[in-house]
């Protein structure tokens, strides 16, 4: 019942010229073919227009990697939800571990951003995940519970169409190390139980939970085959048209 979401997070890579070329290549690999998964690219802010232009008339969607909680005003360097809507974005990633770590975003701020995105009619991909020491200490579920519940506390009603969670174990991001399919499923199932506690079974079954952390064509089939894994948030492998397209193709075969 849940449609796979295959989302690329380009992070701070690809300015407008390079991003346009890469988007064209990605769209080109699906020329004349359709897919039933949802596919999304989140480029840097300055490259959103270039990517959006190349994706016109295709099934590919565009999103952003961050957003501010205010509508406009004296917030130098920030971008608002209305600007992202105007720029054709449908999704916004919030609370990526790199923002939590390097830009000191707290669970509370991430929750406010997630709520703002949803209130303003966009779709939020809220990232959660533990660091290696927390997993080694057996605290991974506690950490993820705190991060997930911070957002759930601010949400109400059926948000299933606008709310996506991405479980990204920090130790697996950009390291080449992936959670095993069993570790991923265990955490995704735990996250779904938190969603069920908050929203009840009907709504929780509709909310997508993505896995992120060194997902690539070679490991995506096993990960995406897990019951509660509803897609991927893909960094490195989304910067290569063939790898990203291959992951979409694999999702189609599951
Ligand atoms: P990665 O990044 O696929 O390069 O590990 C994933 C992410 O940070 O979203």
Coordinates of N, CA and C and ligand atoms in Angstrom, one line a residue:
X1 N 0.8 -1.2 0.0 CA 0.0 0.0 0.0 C 0.9 1.3 0.0
X2 N 2.1 1.1 0.4 CA 3.0 2.3 0.4 C 3.8 2.3 -0.9
X3 N 3.9 3.5 -1.5 CA 4.7 3.6 -2.8 C 6.1 3.9 -2.4
X4 N 7.1 3.2 -2.9 CA 8.5 3.5 -2.7 C 8.8 4.9 -3.0
X5 N 9.6 5.5 -2.1 CA 10.2 6.9 -2.4 C 11.7 6.7 -2.5
X6 N 12.2 7.0 -3.7 CA 13.7 6.9 -4.0 C 14.2 8.3 -4.1
X7 N 14.8 8.8 -3.0 CA 15.2 10.2 -2.9 C 16.7 10.4 -2.9
X8 N 17.2 11.3 -3.8 CA 18.6 11.6 -3.8 C 18.9 12.9 -3.0
X9 N 19.9 12.8 -2.2 CA 20.3 14.0 -1.4 C 21.7 14.3 -2.0
X10 N 21.8 15.4 -2.7 CA 23.1 15.8 -3.3 C 24.0 16.5 -2.4
X11 N 23.5 16.9 -1.2 CA 24.3 17.6 -0.2 C 24.9 18.8 -0.9
X12 N 26.2 19.2 -0.5 CA 26.8 20.4 -1.1 C 27.6 20.0 -2.3
X13 N 26.9 19.4 -3.3 CA 27.5 19.0 -4.5 C 26.7 19.4 -5.7
X14 N 27.3 19.8 -6.8 CA 26.7 20.2 -8.1 C 26.0 21.6 -8.1
X15 N 26.8 22.5 -8.6 CA 26.2 23.9 -8.8 C 25.3 23.8 -10.0
X16 N 24.6 24.9 -10.4 CA 23.6 24.9 -11.4 C 24.0 24.1 -12.7
X17 N 25.2 24.4 -13.3 CA 25.6 23.8 -14.6 C 25.7 22.3 -14.4
X18 N 26.5 21.9 -13.4 CA 26.7 20.4 -13.2 C 25.4 19.7 -12.9
X19 N 24.6 20.4 -12.0 CA 23.3 19.8 -11.6 C 22.4 19.6 -12.8
X20 N 22.3 20.6 -13.7 CA 21.5 20.5 -14.8 C 21.9 19.3 -15.7
X21 N 23.2 19.2 -15.9 CA 23.6 18.1 -16.7 C 23.3 16.7 -16.1
X22 N 23.5 16.6 -14.8 CA 23.3 15.4 -14.1 C 21.8 15.0 -14.1
X23 N 20.9 16.1 -13.9 CA 19.5 15.8 -13.9 C 19.0 15.4 -15.3
X24 N 19.6 15.9 -16.3 CA 19.3 15.6 -17.7 C 19.6 14.1 -17.9
X25 N 20.8 13.7 -17.4 CA 21.3 12.3 -17.6 C 20.3 11.4 -16.9
X26 N 19.9 11.8 -15.6 CA 19.0 10.9 -14.8 C 17.7 10.7 -15.6
X27 N 17.1 11.9 -16.0 CA 15.9 11.8 -16.7 C 16.0 11.0 -18.0
X28 N 17.2 11.2 -18.6 CA 17.4 10.5 -19.9 C 17.4 9.0 -19.8
X29 N 17.9 8.4 -18.6 CA 17.9 7.0 -18.5 C 16.5 6.4 -18.4
X30 N 15.5 7.3 -18.2 CA 14.1 6.8 -18.1 C 13.3 7.2 -19.3
X31 N 13.9 7.8 -20.3 CA 13.2 8.3 -21.5 C 12.3 7.2 -22.1
X32 N 11.1 7.5 -22.3 CA 10.2 6.5 -23.0 C 9.7 5.4 -22.0
X33 N 10.2 5.5 -20.8 CA 9.7 4.4 -19.8 C 9.1 5.1 -18.6
X34 N 8.3 4.4 -17.9 CA 7.7 5.0 -16.7 C 8.0 4.1 -15.5
X35 N 7.8 4.6 -14.3 CA 8.0 3.8 -13.1 C 6.9 4.1 -12.1
X36 N 6.6 3.2 -11.2 CA 5.5 3.4 -10.3 C 6.0 3.8 -8.9
X37 N 7.3 3.8 -8.7 CA 7.9 4.4 -7.5 C 7.8 5.9 -7.6
X38 N 8.1 6.6 -6.5 CA 8.3 8.1 -6.6 C 9.8 8.3 -6.6
X39 N 10.3 9.2 -7.5 CA 11.7 9.5 -7.5 C 11.9 11.0 -7.3
X40 N 12.9 11.4 -6.5 CA 13.1 12.7 -6.1 C 14.6 13.1 -6.0
X41 N 14.9 14.3 -6.4 CA 16.3 14.8 -6.2 C 16.2 16.0 -5.4
X42 N 17.1 16.1 -4.4 CA 17.2 17.3 -3.5 C 18.6 17.9 -3.8
X43 N 18.7 18.9 -4.7 CA 20.0 19.5 -5.0 C 20.2 20.7 -4.0
X44 N 21.4 21.3 -4.1 CA 21.6 22.5 -3.3 C 20.6 23.6 -3.8
X45 N 20.3 24.5 -2.9 CA 19.3 25.6 -3.2 C 19.5 26.2 -4.6
X46 N 20.8 26.6 -4.9 CA 21.0 27.3 -6.1 C 20.9 26.5 -7.3
X47 N 20.8 25.2 -7.2 CA 20.6 24.3 -8.4 C 19.2 23.8 -8.6
X48 N 18.3 24.2 -7.7 CA 16.9 23.7 -7.8 C 16.3 24.1 -9.1
X49 N 16.5 25.3 -9.5 CA 15.9 25.7 -10.8 C 16.4 24.9 -12.0
X50 N 17.7 24.7 -12.0 CA 18.3 24.0 -13.1 C 17.8 22.5 -13.2
X51 N 17.7 21.9 -12.0 CA 17.2 20.5 -12.0 C 15.7 20.5 -12.3
X52 N 15.0 21.4 -11.8 CA 13.5 21.4 -12.1 C 13.3 21.6 -13.6
X53 N 14.1 22.4 -14.2 CA 13.9 22.6 -15.7 C 14.1 21.3 -16.4
X54 N 15.2 20.6 -16.1 CA 15.4 19.3 -16.8 C 14.4 18.3 -16.5
X55 N 13.7 18.4 -15.3 CA 12.8 17.3 -15.0 C 11.4 17.6 -15.5
X56 N 11.2 18.8 -16.1 CA 9.9 19.2 -16.7 C 9.4 18.1 -17.6
X57 N 8.1 17.7 -17.4 CA 7.5 16.7 -18.3 C 8.0 15.2 -18.0
X58 N 8.8 15.0 -16.9 CA 9.2 13.7 -16.5 C 8.5 13.4 -15.1
X59 N 8.7 12.2 -14.6 CA 8.2 11.8 -13.4 C 9.0 12.2 -12.2
X60 N 10.2 12.7 -12.5 CA 11.1 13.1 -11.4 C 10.7 14.4 -10.7
X61 N 10.8 14.4 -9.4 CA 10.4 15.5 -8.5 C 11.7 16.2 -7.9
X62 N 11.5 17.4 -7.5 CA 12.6 18.2 -6.9 C 12.2 18.6 -5.4
X63 N 13.3 18.5 -4.6 CA 13.1 18.9 -3.2 C 14.3 19.7 -2.7
X64 N 14.2 20.2 -1.5 CA 15.3 21.0 -0.9 C 15.9 20.2 0.3
X65 N 17.0 20.7 0.7 CA 17.8 20.0 1.8 C 17.6 20.6 3.2
X66 N 16.9 21.7 3.2 CA 16.7 22.4 4.5 C 15.7 23.6 4.3
X67 N 15.3 24.2 5.4 CA 14.3 25.3 5.3 C 14.3 26.0 6.6
X68 N 13.8 27.3 6.6 CA 13.7 28.0 7.8 C 12.3 28.0 8.3
X69 N 12.1 28.3 9.6 CA 10.7 28.2 10.2 C 9.9 29.4 10.0
X70 N 10.5 30.5 9.6 CA 9.7 31.8 9.4 C 9.4 31.9 7.9
X71 N 8.4 32.8 7.6 CA 7.9 33.0 6.2 C 8.8 33.9 5.4
X72 N 9.3 34.9 6.1 CA 10.3 35.8 5.4 C 10.8 36.8 6.5
X73 N 11.7 37.7 6.1 CA 12.2 38.7 7.0 C 13.7 38.6 7.1
X74 N 14.2 39.2 8.2 CA 15.6 39.4 8.4 C 16.3 38.2 9.0
X75 N 16.5 37.2 8.1 CA 17.1 35.9 8.4 C 18.2 35.6 7.3
X76 N 19.2 36.4 7.3 CA 20.2 36.4 6.3 C 20.7 34.9 6.0
X77 N 20.7 34.5 4.8 CA 21.2 33.2 4.4 C 20.1 32.1 4.4
X78 N 18.9 32.5 4.8 CA 17.9 31.4 5.0 C 16.9 31.4 3.8
X79 N 16.1 30.3 3.7 CA 15.1 30.1 2.7 C 13.8 29.6 3.3
X80 N 12.7 30.1 2.8 CA 11.4 29.8 3.4 C 10.6 28.7 2.6
X81 N 9.6 28.2 3.2 CA 8.7 27.2 2.5 C 8.1 27.8 1.3
X82 N 7.6 29.1 1.4 CA 6.9 29.7 0.2 C 7.9 29.8 -0.9
X83 N 9.2 30.1 -0.6 CA 10.2 30.2 -1.7 C 10.4 28.9 -2.4
X84 N 10.4 27.8 -1.5 CA 10.6 26.5 -2.1 C 9.4 26.1 -3.0
X85 N 8.2 26.4 -2.5 CA 7.0 26.1 -3.3 C 7.1 26.8 -4.7
X86 N 7.5 28.1 -4.6 CA 7.6 28.9 -5.8 C 8.6 28.3 -6.8
X87 N 9.6 27.6 -6.2 CA 10.7 27.1 -7.0 C 10.4 25.6 -7.4
X88 N 9.1 25.2 -7.2 CA 8.7 23.9 -7.7 C 9.0 22.7 -6.8
X89 N 9.5 23.0 -5.6 CA 9.8 21.9 -4.7 C 8.6 21.2 -4.1
X90 N 8.6 19.9 -4.0 CA 7.5 19.2 -3.4 C 7.9 18.7 -2.0
X91 N 9.2 18.4 -1.8 CA 9.7 17.8 -0.6 C 10.7 18.7 0.0
X92 N 10.9 18.5 1.4 CA 12.0 19.2 2.0 C 12.6 18.2 3.0
X93 N 13.9 18.0 3.0 CA 14.6 17.2 4.0 C 14.8 18.1 5.2
X94 N 14.5 17.6 6.4 CA 14.8 18.3 7.6 C 15.5 17.4 8.6
X95 N 16.4 18.0 9.3 CA 17.1 17.3 10.4 C 18.1 16.3 10.0
X96 N 18.7 16.5 8.8 CA 19.7 15.5 8.4 C 20.8 15.5 9.5
X97 N 21.5 14.4 9.7 CA 22.5 14.3 10.8 C 23.6 15.3 10.6
X98 N 23.9 15.7 9.3 CA 24.9 16.7 9.1 C 24.5 18.1 9.6
X99 N 23.2 18.4 9.5 CA 22.7 19.6 10.1 C 22.6 19.6 11.6
X100 N 22.3 18.4 12.1 CA 22.2 18.3 13.6 C 23.7 18.4 14.1
X101 N 24.6 17.8 13.4 CA 26.0 17.8 14.0 C 26.7 19.1 13.7
X102 N 26.8 19.6 12.4 CA 27.6 20.8 12.1 C 26.9 22.1 12.4
X103 N 25.5 22.1 12.3 CA 24.8 23.3 12.5 C 23.9 23.3 13.7
X104 N 24.2 22.4 14.6 CA 23.7 22.3 16.0 C 22.1 22.3 16.0
X105 N 21.5 21.7 15.0 CA 20.1 21.7 15.0 C 19.6 20.7 16.1
X106 N 18.7 21.1 16.9 CA 18.2 20.2 18.0 C 17.0 19.5 17.5
X107 N 16.6 18.5 18.2 CA 15.3 17.8 17.8 C 14.1 18.7 17.8
X108 N 14.2 19.7 18.7 CA 13.1 20.6 18.9 C 13.0 21.5 17.6
X109 N 14.1 22.0 17.1 CA 14.1 22.8 15.9 C 13.7 22.0 14.7
X110 N 14.3 20.8 14.6 CA 13.9 19.9 13.5 C 12.4 19.7 13.5
X111 N 11.9 19.4 14.7 CA 10.4 19.2 14.7 C 9.6 20.4 14.2
X112 N 10.1 21.6 14.6 CA 9.4 22.8 14.2 C 9.5 23.0 12.7
X113 N 10.7 22.7 12.1 CA 10.8 22.8 10.7 C 9.9 21.8 10.0
X114 N 9.8 20.5 10.5 CA 9.0 19.5 9.9 C 7.5 20.0 9.9
X115 N 7.1 20.5 11.1 CA 5.7 21.0 11.2 C 5.4 22.1 10.2
X116 N 6.4 23.1 10.1 CA 6.2 24.2 9.2 C 6.1 23.7 7.7
X117 N 6.9 22.8 7.4 CA 6.8 22.2 6.0 C 5.5 21.6 5.7
X118 N 5.0 20.8 6.7 CA 3.7 20.2 6.5 C 2.5 21.2 6.5
X119 N 2.6 22.1 7.5 CA 1.5 23.2 7.6 C 1.4 24.0 6.3
X120 N 2.6 24.2 5.6 CA 2.6 25.0 4.4 C 2.4 24.2 3.1
X121 N 2.0 22.9 3.3 CA 1.6 22.1 2.1 C 2.7 21.4 1.4
X122 N 3.9 21.4 2.0 CA 5.0 20.7 1.3 C 5.1 19.3 2.1
X123 N 6.0 18.5 1.6 CA 6.2 17.2 2.3 C 7.5 17.1 3.0
X124 N 7.5 16.7 4.2 CA 8.8 16.7 5.0 C 9.4 15.3 5.1
X125 N 10.7 15.3 4.8 CA 11.4 14.0 5.1 C 12.3 14.3 6.3
X126 N 11.8 13.8 7.4 CA 12.5 14.1 8.7 C 13.5 13.0 9.0
X127 N 14.8 13.4 9.1 CA 15.9 12.4 9.3 C 16.1 12.1 10.8
X128 N 16.3 10.9 11.1 CA 16.6 10.5 12.5 C 17.7 9.4 12.4
X129 N 18.4 9.2 13.5 CA 19.5 8.1 13.5 C 20.5 8.3 14.6
X130 N 21.0 7.2 15.0 CA 22.0 7.2 16.1 C 23.4 7.2 15.6
X131 N 24.3 7.7 16.5 CA 25.8 7.6 16.1 C 26.3 6.2 16.6
X132 N 27.5 5.9 16.2 CA 28.1 4.6 16.5 C 28.1 4.3 18.0
X133 N 28.6 5.3 18.8 CA 28.7 5.0 20.2 C 27.4 4.7 20.8
X134 N 26.3 5.4 20.3 CA 25.0 5.1 20.9 C 24.5 3.7 20.5
X135 N 24.8 3.2 19.3 CA 24.5 1.9 19.0 C 25.2 0.9 19.8
X136 N 26.6 1.1 19.9 CA 27.4 0.2 20.7 C 26.9 0.1 22.2
X137 N 26.4 1.2 22.7 CA 25.9 1.2 24.1 C 24.5 0.7 24.2
X138 N 23.9 0.3 23.0 CA 22.6 -0.3 23.1 C 21.5 0.8 23.2
X139 N 21.9 2.1 22.9 CA 20.9 3.2 23.2 C 20.2 3.6 21.9
X140 N 20.5 2.9 20.8 CA 20.0 3.4 19.5 C 18.4 3.6 19.4
X141 N 17.7 2.8 20.1 CA 16.2 3.0 20.0 C 15.8 4.2 20.9
X142 N 16.5 4.4 22.0 CA 16.1 5.5 22.8 C 16.4 6.8 22.1
X143 N 17.6 6.9 21.4 CA 17.9 8.1 20.7 C 16.9 8.4 19.5
X144 N 16.6 7.3 18.8 CA 15.7 7.5 17.7 C 14.3 7.9 18.2
X145 N 13.9 7.3 19.3 CA 12.6 7.6 19.9 C 12.4 9.0 20.3
X146 N 13.5 9.6 20.8 CA 13.5 11.0 21.2 C 13.4 11.9 20.0
X147 N 14.1 11.5 18.9 CA 14.1 12.3 17.7 C 12.7 12.2 17.0
X148 N 12.2 11.0 17.0 CA 10.9 10.9 16.3 C 9.7 11.5 17.1
X149 N 9.7 11.3 18.4 CA 8.7 11.8 19.2 C 8.6 13.3 19.3
X150 N 9.8 14.0 19.2 CA 9.9 15.4 19.1 C 9.0 15.9 18.0
X151 N 9.0 15.3 16.8 CA 8.2 15.7 15.7 C 6.7 15.3 15.9
X152 N 6.5 14.1 16.3 CA 5.2 13.6 16.5 C 4.4 14.4 17.5
X153 N 5.1 15.0 18.5 CA 4.4 15.8 19.5 C 3.7 17.1 18.8
X154 N 4.3 17.5 17.7 CA 3.8 18.7 17.0 C 2.8 18.4 15.9
X155 N 2.6 17.1 15.6 CA 1.7 16.8 14.4 C 0.4 16.3 14.9
X156 N -0.6 16.5 14.1 CA -2.0 16.0 14.3 C -2.7 15.6 13.0
X157 N -3.7 14.7 13.2 CA -4.5 14.4 12.0 C -3.8 13.4 11.1
X158 N -4.3 13.2 9.9 CA -3.7 12.3 8.9 C -2.7 13.0 8.1
X159 N -1.4 12.9 8.5 CA -0.3 13.6 7.8 C 0.4 12.7 6.8
X160 N -0.2 11.5 6.7 CA 0.6 10.4 6.0 C 1.1 10.8 4.6
X161 N 0.3 11.7 3.9 CA 0.7 12.1 2.6 C 1.9 13.1 2.6
X162 N 2.1 13.7 3.7 CA 3.1 14.8 3.8 C 4.3 14.5 4.7
X163 N 4.3 13.4 5.3 CA 5.3 13.1 6.4 C 6.0 11.8 6.1
X164 N 7.3 11.9 5.9 CA 8.2 10.8 5.6 C 9.3 10.8 6.7
X165 N 9.6 9.6 7.2 CA 10.8 9.6 8.1 C 11.9 8.9 7.4
X166 N 13.1 9.4 7.5 CA 14.3 8.7 7.0 C 15.2 8.2 8.2
X167 N 15.3 6.9 8.3 CA 16.2 6.4 9.3 C 17.6 6.3 8.7
X168 N 18.5 7.1 9.2 CA 19.9 7.1 8.7 C 20.9 6.9 9.9
X169 N 21.3 5.7 10.1 CA 22.3 5.5 11.1 C 23.5 6.3 10.8
X170 N 24.0 7.2 11.6 CA 25.0 8.1 11.3 C 26.3 7.4 10.9
X171 N 26.5 6.3 11.5 CA 27.8 5.5 11.2 C 27.7 4.9 9.8
X172 N 26.6 4.9 9.2 CA 26.5 4.3 7.8 C 26.5 5.4 6.7
X173 N 26.5 6.7 7.1 CA 26.4 7.7 6.1 C 27.8 8.1 5.5
X174 N 27.9 7.8 4.2 CA 29.1 8.2 3.5 C 30.3 7.3 3.9
X175 N 30.1 6.3 4.6 CA 31.2 5.5 5.1 C 31.4 4.2 4.3
X176 N 30.4 3.8 3.5 CA 30.5 2.6 2.8 C 29.9 1.4 3.6
X177 N 29.7 1.7 4.9 CA 29.2 0.7 5.8 C 27.7 0.9 5.8
X178 N 26.9 -0.2 5.7 CA 25.5 -0.1 5.7 C 24.9 -0.9 6.9
X179 N 23.8 -0.5 7.4 CA 23.1 -1.3 8.3 C 22.7 -2.6 7.6
X180 N 22.7 -3.7 8.3 CA 22.3 -5.0 7.7 C 20.8 -4.8 7.5
X181 N 20.2 -5.6 6.5 CA 18.8 -5.5 6.3 C 18.0 -5.8 7.6
X182 N 18.6 -6.7 8.4 CA 17.9 -7.0 9.7 C 17.9 -5.8 10.6
X183 N 19.1 -5.1 10.7 CA 19.2 -3.9 11.6 C 18.2 -2.9 11.1
X184 N 18.1 -2.7 9.8 CA 17.3 -1.7 9.2 C 15.8 -2.0 9.6
X185 N 15.4 -3.2 9.3 CA 14.0 -3.6 9.5 C 13.7 -3.5 11.0
X186 N 14.6 -3.9 11.9 CA 14.3 -3.8 13.3 C 14.0 -2.3 13.7
X187 N 14.8 -1.4 13.2 CA 14.6 0.0 13.6 C 13.4 0.6 12.9
X188 N 13.2 0.2 11.7 CA 12.0 0.7 10.9 C 10.7 0.2 11.6
X189 N 10.7 -1.0 12.1 CA 9.5 -1.6 12.8 C 9.3 -0.8 14.1
X190 N 10.4 -0.5 14.8 CA 10.3 0.2 16.0 C 9.7 1.6 15.7
X191 N 10.2 2.3 14.7 CA 9.7 3.6 14.3 C 8.2 3.5 14.0
X192 N 7.8 2.4 13.3 CA 6.4 2.3 12.9 C 5.6 2.1 14.2
X193 N 6.1 1.5 15.2 CA 5.4 1.3 16.4 C 5.1 2.6 17.1
X194 N 6.1 3.5 17.0 CA 6.0 4.9 17.6 C 4.9 5.6 16.8
X195 N 4.8 5.4 15.5 CA 3.8 6.1 14.7 C 2.4 5.5 15.0
X196 N 2.4 4.2 15.3 CA 1.1 3.6 15.6 C 0.6 4.2 17.0
X197 N 1.5 4.3 17.9 CA 1.1 4.8 19.2 C 0.5 6.2 19.1
X198 N 1.1 7.0 18.2 CA 0.6 8.4 18.0 C -0.7 8.5 17.2
X199 N -0.7 7.8 16.0 CA -1.7 8.0 15.0 C -2.7 6.8 14.9
X200 N -2.4 5.7 15.5 CA -3.2 4.5 15.2 C -2.7 3.8 14.0
X201 N -3.2 2.5 13.8 CA -2.6 1.6 12.8 C -2.9 2.1 11.4
X202 N -4.1 2.6 11.1 CA -4.4 3.0 9.7 C -3.5 4.0 9.1
X203 N -3.3 5.1 9.9 CA -2.4 6.1 9.4 C -0.9 5.7 9.5
X204 N -0.5 5.0 10.5 CA 0.9 4.6 10.6 C 1.3 3.7 9.4
X205 N 0.3 2.9 9.0 CA 0.7 2.0 7.9 C 0.8 2.7 6.5
X206 N 0.4 4.0 6.5 CA 0.5 4.7 5.3 C 1.8 5.6 5.2
X207 N 2.4 5.8 6.4 CA 3.6 6.7 6.4 C 4.8 5.9 6.0
X208 N 5.6 6.6 5.1 CA 6.8 5.9 4.6 C 8.0 6.2 5.5
X209 N 8.8 5.1 5.6 CA 10.0 5.2 6.4 C 11.2 4.8 5.4
X210 N 12.0 5.7 5.1 CA 13.1 5.4 4.2 C 14.4 5.0 5.0
X211 N 15.2 4.2 4.3 CA 16.5 3.9 4.9 C 17.6 4.8 4.2
X212 N 18.5 5.3 4.9 CA 19.6 6.0 4.3 C 20.9 5.7 5.0
X213 N 22.0 5.6 4.2 CA 23.3 5.3 4.7 C 24.0 4.3 3.8
X214 N 24.8 4.9 2.8 CA 25.5 4.0 1.9 C 24.6 3.1 1.1
X215 N 23.4 3.5 0.8 CA 22.6 2.7 -0.1 C 23.1 2.8 -1.5
X216 N 23.2 1.7 -2.2 CA 23.7 1.7 -3.6 C 23.0 0.5 -4.3
X217 N 23.2 0.4 -5.6 CA 22.5 -0.6 -6.3 C 22.8 -2.0 -5.7
X218 N 24.0 -2.2 -5.3 CA 24.4 -3.6 -4.8 C 23.7 -4.0 -3.5
X219 N 23.3 -3.0 -2.7 CA 22.6 -3.5 -1.4 C 21.1 -3.0 -1.4
X220 N 20.7 -2.4 -2.4 CA 19.3 -1.8 -2.3 C 18.2 -2.8 -2.3
X221 N 18.5 -3.9 -3.1 CA 17.4 -4.9 -3.2 C 17.0 -5.5 -1.8
X222 N 18.1 -5.9 -1.1 CA 17.9 -6.5 0.2 C 17.2 -5.6 1.2
X223 N 17.7 -4.3 1.1 CA 17.2 -3.3 2.1 C 15.7 -3.0 1.7
X224 N 15.4 -2.8 0.4 CA 14.1 -2.4 0.0 C 13.1 -3.5 0.2
X225 N 13.6 -4.8 0.3 CA 12.7 -5.9 0.4 C 12.2 -6.1 1.9
X226 N 12.7 -5.3 2.8 CA 12.3 -5.4 4.2 C 10.9 -4.8 4.3
X227 N 10.0 -5.4 5.1 CA 8.6 -5.0 5.3 C 8.4 -3.5 5.5
X228 N 9.3 -3.0 6.4 CA 9.0 -1.6 6.8 C 10.0 -0.6 6.2
X229 N 10.7 -1.0 5.1 CA 11.6 -0.1 4.4 C 10.9 0.3 3.1
X230 N 10.5 1.6 3.1 CA 9.7 2.1 2.0 C 10.4 3.0 1.0
X231 N 11.7 2.9 1.0 CA 12.4 3.7 0.0 C 13.8 4.0 0.6
X232 N 14.5 4.9 -0.1 CA 15.9 5.2 0.3 C 16.1 6.7 0.2
X233 N 17.0 7.2 1.1 CA 17.5 8.5 1.0 C 19.0 8.3 0.7
X234 N 19.4 8.7 -0.5 CA 20.6 8.2 -1.1 C 21.5 9.4 -1.4
X235 N 22.7 9.4 -0.8 CA 23.7 10.5 -1.0 C 24.6 10.2 -2.2
X236 N 25.7 9.6 -1.9 CA 26.8 9.3 -2.9 C 26.2 8.7 -4.2
X237 N 25.4 7.7 -4.1 CA 25.0 6.9 -5.3 C 24.0 7.7 -6.1
X238 N 23.5 8.8 -5.5 CA 22.5 9.6 -6.3 C 23.2 10.6 -7.2
X239 N 24.6 10.7 -7.0 CA 25.3 11.7 -7.9 C 25.8 11.0 -9.1
X240 N 25.4 9.7 -9.3 CA 25.7 9.1 -10.6 C 24.4 8.6 -11.2
X241 N 24.2 9.1 -12.4 CA 22.8 8.8 -13.0 C 22.5 7.3 -13.1
X242 N 23.6 6.5 -13.5 CA 23.3 5.1 -13.6 C 23.0 4.4 -12.3
X243 N 23.7 4.8 -11.2 CA 23.4 4.1 -9.9 C 22.0 4.5 -9.4
X244 N 21.7 5.8 -9.5 CA 20.4 6.3 -9.0 C 19.3 5.6 -9.8
X245 N 19.4 5.6 -11.1 CA 18.4 5.0 -11.9 C 18.3 3.5 -11.7
X246 N 19.4 2.8 -11.4 CA 19.4 1.4 -11.1 C 18.6 1.1 -9.8
X247 N 18.7 2.0 -8.8 CA 18.0 1.8 -7.6 C 16.5 1.9 -7.8
X248 N 16.1 2.9 -8.7 CA 14.7 3.0 -9.0 C 14.2 1.7 -9.7
X249 N 15.0 1.3 -10.6 CA 14.7 0.0 -11.3 C 14.5 -1.2 -10.3
X250 N 15.4 -1.2 -9.4 CA 15.4 -2.3 -8.4 C 14.1 -2.2 -7.6
X251 N 13.7 -1.0 -7.2 CA 12.5 -0.8 -6.4 C 11.3 -1.2 -7.2
X252 N 11.4 -1.1 -8.5 CA 10.3 -1.5 -9.4 C 10.1 -3.0 -9.4
X253 N 11.2 -3.7 -9.1 CA 11.1 -5.2 -9.2 C 10.7 -5.8 -7.9
X254 N 10.5 -5.0 -6.9 CA 10.1 -5.6 -5.6 C 8.6 -5.6 -5.4
Ligands
LIG1 P1 25.2 8.3 1.6 O1 24.4 9.5 2.3 O2 24.2 7.5 0.7 O3 26.3 8.9 0.8 O4 25.7 7.4 2.8 C1 23.0 9.4 2.7 C2 22.5 10.6 3.3 O5 23.3 11.3 4.0 O6 21.4 11.0 3.1

